[in-house]
């Protein structure tokens, strides 16, 4: 017989105490880590806000730079970052979604898909300066687009492509297989099934991923350094072949060139604007995701 | 009685990769009859059903061999148009799977895909007709623009049947259509199936012996990928040829 004795129960109670102890220790470590992350984030944002807040006002956001950049606003840089991001999106959105569609729905050889996925993932790991270098060699020189809005956008587009493909694939795969089978069983082609059932049901997921990657593109400096960003322009860009100013590069330039002490303040102001922009973009993405989750019925 | 054969299967084999899921299946399914497939879990009933509309083509590593004729044309012939085949062989799935669209849109999907309507009025008429056939019209006629997900499970399943009916297939495949439904919904769907056989050939997979006995003209008993016995439902449930069939039907093995 294996009846439990009082001692056995005591023993199990002791181990129970030890297990609770281990749990408590675990929770403490977890809490400490969360605290570290939050502090780092708080300090970073607080620092930028404190240093940059003084210069940010309506004029700063809407005026051209004046007097060798130490006065006026940063409107061309805001506009430039906006245009570069939109350009990147224009390229990466259709290319990325269609690639994801192909990878999830059409590719018949699993091996081939795996190879392509490895390629895409490696692309995601390439340092952004390498993208810049590639852009310089390919778009600027070889395609003769020159350092321009077009070249910069294309480089940023390629940079975010892996994220766009990845999040689109993820969104496409969340659509239940049952919808797809129902559609096919009614005599729909694979393409009809894709654009009438699968895409409409994954669009919010795709958009969320894409917006997040645009936030990333907006903050990149290295890729546009050699492909289209410029420190100063007297006029706003007027074609896709114009050079453009951009927020991250503006910060870099203000801190590394010239020696006016006003530059530092303007740089922090610019950083604040960039930070707010990225936060706004990410919040939009999160908002869309939450709304889509709520609306989703499956 | 017209006993002509709609689906004729000879020495049909199917594999998922190395897994031999169907072994030398021979079966003839008559027109305007209901044929039930019964058998223990994993014996290949769904595989067989999904072979008829080539839904298994979607599965990586699926292979089929042998002959499976629908109205004397081999379903697996390389000249066969799979889209057209599926349009003629409707399917109702185990779990109700309406599209995330309105009730009306769910039904009209097949009409739109197959361009089967002349104008909006005609479309609505066809939607109504198939909902009536599926016994759902009275319950949803005022809610056609509501999401299909607002319906109960049983209503959703009847919606799925209406969705399959509206494009007028020749054959309807049903994979445990009442498995996730309560007894009342189940009874409604069984009644419906009886009515539908006037116009359609129906193949239904079920784990419910009484259901097979109630609705099917013929029953096929599958085990380990083979058809052990196939014949008249009445005979099968009273005097089966094989001991093992009797054991299964009476629940003596599990
Ligand atoms: N997609 C798949 N990949 C690999 N093997 C599969 C796949 N689908 C089914 N099988 C295998 O094929 C055999 C038959 O499966 P099938 O789904 O046809 O059984 P079933 O009779 O419908 O069972 P159930 O009553 O549980 O639905 C099983 O052994 C199963 O493991
Ligand atoms: Mg099954």
PDB file of C-alpha atoms in Angstrom, chain A residues 141-289:
ATOM      1  CA  UNK A 141      25.006  56.142 -59.712  1.00  0.00           C
ATOM      2  CA  UNK A 142      23.911  53.219 -61.841  1.00  0.00           C
ATOM      3  CA  UNK A 143      20.288  54.248 -62.368  1.00  0.00           C
ATOM      4  CA  UNK A 144      21.404  57.872 -62.423  1.00  0.00           C
ATOM      5  CA  UNK A 145      18.653  59.074 -60.110  1.00  0.00           C
ATOM      6  CA  UNK A 146      21.294  61.162 -58.357  1.00  0.00           C
ATOM      7  CA  UNK A 147      21.082  61.876 -54.629  1.00  0.00           C
ATOM      8  CA  UNK A 148      17.361  62.569 -54.521  1.00  0.00           C
ATOM      9  CA  UNK A 149      14.010  62.008 -52.909  1.00  0.00           C
ATOM     10  CA  UNK A 150      13.541  59.096 -55.302  1.00  0.00           C
ATOM     11  CA  UNK A 151      16.804  57.353 -54.425  1.00  0.00           C
ATOM     12  CA  UNK A 152      16.346  57.922 -50.708  1.00  0.00           C
ATOM     13  CA  UNK A 153      12.767  56.636 -50.784  1.00  0.00           C
ATOM     14  CA  UNK A 154      13.737  53.531 -52.686  1.00  0.00           C
ATOM     15  CA  UNK A 155      16.529  52.709 -50.261  1.00  0.00           C
ATOM     16  CA  UNK A 156      14.204  53.191 -47.292  1.00  0.00           C
ATOM     17  CA  UNK A 157      11.602  51.125 -49.105  1.00  0.00           C
ATOM     18  CA  UNK A 158      14.017  48.233 -49.469  1.00  0.00           C
ATOM     19  CA  UNK A 159      15.060  48.663 -45.870  1.00  0.00           C
ATOM     20  CA  UNK A 160      11.509  48.168 -44.583  1.00  0.00           C
ATOM     21  CA  UNK A 161      10.597  45.508 -47.123  1.00  0.00           C
ATOM     22  CA  UNK A 162      11.427  42.547 -44.832  1.00  0.00           C
ATOM     23  CA  UNK A 163       9.184  43.961 -42.105  1.00  0.00           C
ATOM     24  CA  UNK A 164       6.376  44.650 -44.533  1.00  0.00           C
ATOM     25  CA  UNK A 165       6.630  41.145 -45.990  1.00  0.00           C
ATOM     26  CA  UNK A 166       6.875  39.558 -42.561  1.00  0.00           C
ATOM     27  CA  UNK A 167       3.907  41.345 -41.039  1.00  0.00           C
ATOM     28  CA  UNK A 168       1.824  40.853 -44.175  1.00  0.00           C
ATOM     29  CA  UNK A 169       2.558  37.140 -44.172  1.00  0.00           C
ATOM     30  CA  UNK A 170       1.631  36.943 -40.527  1.00  0.00           C
ATOM     31  CA  UNK A 171      -1.624  38.786 -41.158  1.00  0.00           C
ATOM     32  CA  UNK A 172      -2.486  36.620 -44.162  1.00  0.00           C
ATOM     33  CA  UNK A 173      -1.861  33.458 -42.193  1.00  0.00           C
ATOM     34  CA  UNK A 174      -4.200  34.457 -39.391  1.00  0.00           C
ATOM     35  CA  UNK A 175      -7.180  34.229 -41.738  1.00  0.00           C
ATOM     36  CA  UNK A 176      -8.787  30.887 -40.893  1.00  0.00           C
ATOM     37  CA  UNK A 177      -8.223  28.120 -43.365  1.00  0.00           C
ATOM     38  CA  UNK A 178     -11.970  27.429 -43.210  1.00  0.00           C
ATOM     39  CA  UNK A 179     -12.735  30.672 -45.094  1.00  0.00           C
ATOM     40  CA  UNK A 180     -10.335  29.749 -47.801  1.00  0.00           C
ATOM     41  CA  UNK A 181     -11.739  26.258 -48.177  1.00  0.00           C
ATOM     42  CA  UNK A 182     -15.303  27.576 -48.225  1.00  0.00           C
ATOM     43  CA  UNK A 183     -14.425  29.977 -50.997  1.00  0.00           C
ATOM     44  CA  UNK A 184     -12.628  27.382 -53.083  1.00  0.00           C
ATOM     45  CA  UNK A 185     -15.443  24.891 -52.563  1.00  0.00           C
ATOM     46  CA  UNK A 186     -17.828  27.372 -54.189  1.00  0.00           C
ATOM     47  CA  UNK A 187     -15.792  27.410 -57.353  1.00  0.00           C
ATOM     48  CA  UNK A 188     -13.681  30.483 -56.661  1.00  0.00           C
ATOM     49  CA  UNK A 189     -10.187  30.553 -58.104  1.00  0.00           C
ATOM     50  CA  UNK A 190      -7.223  30.952 -55.807  1.00  0.00           C
ATOM     51  CA  UNK A 191      -6.895  34.568 -56.882  1.00  0.00           C
ATOM     52  CA  UNK A 192     -10.560  35.336 -56.208  1.00  0.00           C
ATOM     53  CA  UNK A 193     -10.221  33.673 -52.833  1.00  0.00           C
ATOM     54  CA  UNK A 194      -7.198  35.809 -52.132  1.00  0.00           C
ATOM     55  CA  UNK A 195      -8.664  39.191 -52.954  1.00  0.00           C
ATOM     56  CA  UNK A 196     -12.253  38.608 -51.900  1.00  0.00           C
ATOM     57  CA  UNK A 197     -11.742  36.657 -48.693  1.00  0.00           C
ATOM     58  CA  UNK A 198      -8.176  36.521 -47.452  1.00  0.00           C
ATOM     59  CA  UNK A 199      -6.936  40.044 -48.170  1.00  0.00           C
ATOM     60  CA  UNK A 200     -10.004  41.902 -46.846  1.00  0.00           C
ATOM     61  CA  UNK A 201      -9.717  39.936 -43.616  1.00  0.00           C
ATOM     62  CA  UNK A 202      -6.060  40.610 -43.110  1.00  0.00           C
ATOM     63  CA  UNK A 203      -5.848  44.188 -44.275  1.00  0.00           C
ATOM     64  CA  UNK A 204      -5.819  45.739 -40.815  1.00  0.00           C
ATOM     65  CA  UNK A 205      -2.994  43.444 -39.726  1.00  0.00           C
ATOM     66  CA  UNK A 206      -1.052  44.348 -42.818  1.00  0.00           C
ATOM     67  CA  UNK A 207      -1.621  48.067 -42.313  1.00  0.00           C
ATOM     68  CA  UNK A 208      -0.504  47.876 -38.690  1.00  0.00           C
ATOM     69  CA  UNK A 209       2.748  46.209 -39.646  1.00  0.00           C
ATOM     70  CA  UNK A 210       3.338  48.619 -42.468  1.00  0.00           C
ATOM     71  CA  UNK A 211       2.760  51.703 -40.338  1.00  0.00           C
ATOM     72  CA  UNK A 212       5.194  50.439 -37.736  1.00  0.00           C
ATOM     73  CA  UNK A 213       7.809  49.985 -40.410  1.00  0.00           C
ATOM     74  CA  UNK A 214       7.170  53.488 -41.715  1.00  0.00           C
ATOM     75  CA  UNK A 215       7.961  54.742 -38.245  1.00  0.00           C
ATOM     76  CA  UNK A 216      11.252  52.967 -38.546  1.00  0.00           C
ATOM     77  CA  UNK A 217      11.931  54.440 -41.991  1.00  0.00           C
ATOM     78  CA  UNK A 218      11.212  57.952 -40.715  1.00  0.00           C
ATOM     79  CA  UNK A 219      13.950  57.691 -38.123  1.00  0.00           C
ATOM     80  CA  UNK A 220      16.723  56.217 -40.249  1.00  0.00           C
ATOM     81  CA  UNK A 221      19.765  58.331 -41.101  1.00  0.00           C
ATOM     82  CA  UNK A 222      22.370  56.023 -42.570  1.00  0.00           C
ATOM     83  CA  UNK A 223      20.401  54.887 -45.632  1.00  0.00           C
ATOM     84  CA  UNK A 224      19.640  58.434 -46.760  1.00  0.00           C
ATOM     85  CA  UNK A 225      22.997  59.904 -45.845  1.00  0.00           C
ATOM     86  CA  UNK A 226      24.457  59.236 -49.265  1.00  0.00           C
ATOM     87  CA  UNK A 227      21.306  58.855 -51.303  1.00  0.00           C
ATOM     88  CA  UNK A 228      19.295  62.001 -50.992  1.00  0.00           C
ATOM     89  CA  UNK A 229      19.441  63.806 -47.674  1.00  0.00           C
ATOM     90  CA  UNK A 230      20.972  67.214 -47.569  1.00  0.00           C
ATOM     91  CA  UNK A 231      21.854  69.502 -44.707  1.00  0.00           C
ATOM     92  CA  UNK A 232      20.420  72.664 -46.091  1.00  0.00           C
ATOM     93  CA  UNK A 233      18.078  73.700 -48.859  1.00  0.00           C
ATOM     94  CA  UNK A 234      16.919  77.198 -49.597  1.00  0.00           C
ATOM     95  CA  UNK A 235      13.759  75.930 -51.288  1.00  0.00           C
ATOM     96  CA  UNK A 236      11.377  73.076 -50.735  1.00  0.00           C
ATOM     97  CA  UNK A 237      11.875  70.003 -52.930  1.00  0.00           C
ATOM     98  CA  UNK A 238       9.981  70.378 -56.195  1.00  0.00           C
ATOM     99  CA  UNK A 239      10.456  67.018 -57.885  1.00  0.00           C
ATOM    100  CA  UNK A 240      11.338  63.460 -57.065  1.00  0.00           C
ATOM    101  CA  UNK A 241      14.840  64.266 -58.234  1.00  0.00           C
ATOM    102  CA  UNK A 242      15.328  67.051 -55.681  1.00  0.00           C
ATOM    103  CA  UNK A 243      17.451  66.461 -52.671  1.00  0.00           C
ATOM    104  CA  UNK A 244      15.548  66.665 -49.426  1.00  0.00           C
ATOM    105  CA  UNK A 245      16.182  67.601 -45.850  1.00  0.00           C
ATOM    106  CA  UNK A 246      15.190  65.024 -43.248  1.00  0.00           C
ATOM    107  CA  UNK A 247      14.749  65.125 -39.465  1.00  0.00           C
ATOM    108  CA  UNK A 248      17.295  62.491 -38.405  1.00  0.00           C
ATOM    109  CA  UNK A 249      19.948  63.769 -40.740  1.00  0.00           C
ATOM    110  CA  UNK A 250      19.234  67.313 -39.655  1.00  0.00           C
ATOM    111  CA  UNK A 251      20.018  66.362 -36.081  1.00  0.00           C
ATOM    112  CA  UNK A 252      23.222  64.685 -37.128  1.00  0.00           C
ATOM    113  CA  UNK A 253      24.326  67.627 -39.214  1.00  0.00           C
ATOM    114  CA  UNK A 254      23.525  70.198 -36.526  1.00  0.00           C
ATOM    115  CA  UNK A 255      25.629  68.340 -33.993  1.00  0.00           C
ATOM    116  CA  UNK A 256      28.593  67.602 -36.212  1.00  0.00           C
ATOM    117  CA  UNK A 257      28.965  70.723 -38.351  1.00  0.00           C
ATOM    118  CA  UNK A 258      29.339  74.365 -37.374  1.00  0.00           C
ATOM    119  CA  UNK A 259      29.969  75.619 -33.891  1.00  0.00           C
ATOM    120  CA  UNK A 260      27.078  77.887 -32.886  1.00  0.00           C
ATOM    121  CA  UNK A 261      25.746  76.965 -29.511  1.00  0.00           C
ATOM    122  CA  UNK A 262      22.152  77.489 -30.725  1.00  0.00           C
ATOM    123  CA  UNK A 263      22.628  74.440 -32.892  1.00  0.00           C
ATOM    124  CA  UNK A 264      22.474  72.081 -29.947  1.00  0.00           C
ATOM    125  CA  UNK A 265      19.116  73.433 -28.815  1.00  0.00           C
ATOM    126  CA  UNK A 266      17.716  73.203 -32.329  1.00  0.00           C
ATOM    127  CA  UNK A 267      19.033  69.664 -32.617  1.00  0.00           C
ATOM    128  CA  UNK A 268      17.178  68.654 -29.470  1.00  0.00           C
ATOM    129  CA  UNK A 269      14.089  70.413 -30.700  1.00  0.00           C
ATOM    130  CA  UNK A 270      14.342  68.468 -33.923  1.00  0.00           C
ATOM    131  CA  UNK A 271      14.861  65.257 -31.986  1.00  0.00           C
ATOM    132  CA  UNK A 272      11.722  65.999 -30.007  1.00  0.00           C
ATOM    133  CA  UNK A 273       9.738  66.534 -33.187  1.00  0.00           C
ATOM    134  CA  UNK A 274      11.073  63.278 -34.621  1.00  0.00           C
ATOM    135  CA  UNK A 275      10.297  61.419 -31.432  1.00  0.00           C
ATOM    136  CA  UNK A 276       6.763  62.764 -31.365  1.00  0.00           C
ATOM    137  CA  UNK A 277       6.328  61.853 -35.002  1.00  0.00           C
ATOM    138  CA  UNK A 278       7.439  58.269 -34.453  1.00  0.00           C
ATOM    139  CA  UNK A 279       5.303  57.951 -31.331  1.00  0.00           C
ATOM    140  CA  UNK A 280       2.324  59.329 -33.244  1.00  0.00           C
ATOM    141  CA  UNK A 281       2.886  56.869 -36.072  1.00  0.00           C
ATOM    142  CA  UNK A 282       3.189  53.934 -33.705  1.00  0.00           C
ATOM    143  CA  UNK A 283       0.131  55.013 -31.758  1.00  0.00           C
ATOM    144  CA  UNK A 284      -1.829  55.101 -34.985  1.00  0.00           C
ATOM    145  CA  UNK A 285      -0.713  51.552 -35.691  1.00  0.00           C
ATOM    146  CA  UNK A 286      -1.693  50.382 -32.233  1.00  0.00           C
ATOM    147  CA  UNK A 287      -5.044  52.126 -32.506  1.00  0.00           C
ATOM    148  CA  UNK A 288      -5.794  50.407 -35.809  1.00  0.00           C
ATOM    149  CA  UNK A 289      -4.780  47.062 -34.367  1.00  0.00           C
TER     150      UNK A 289
END
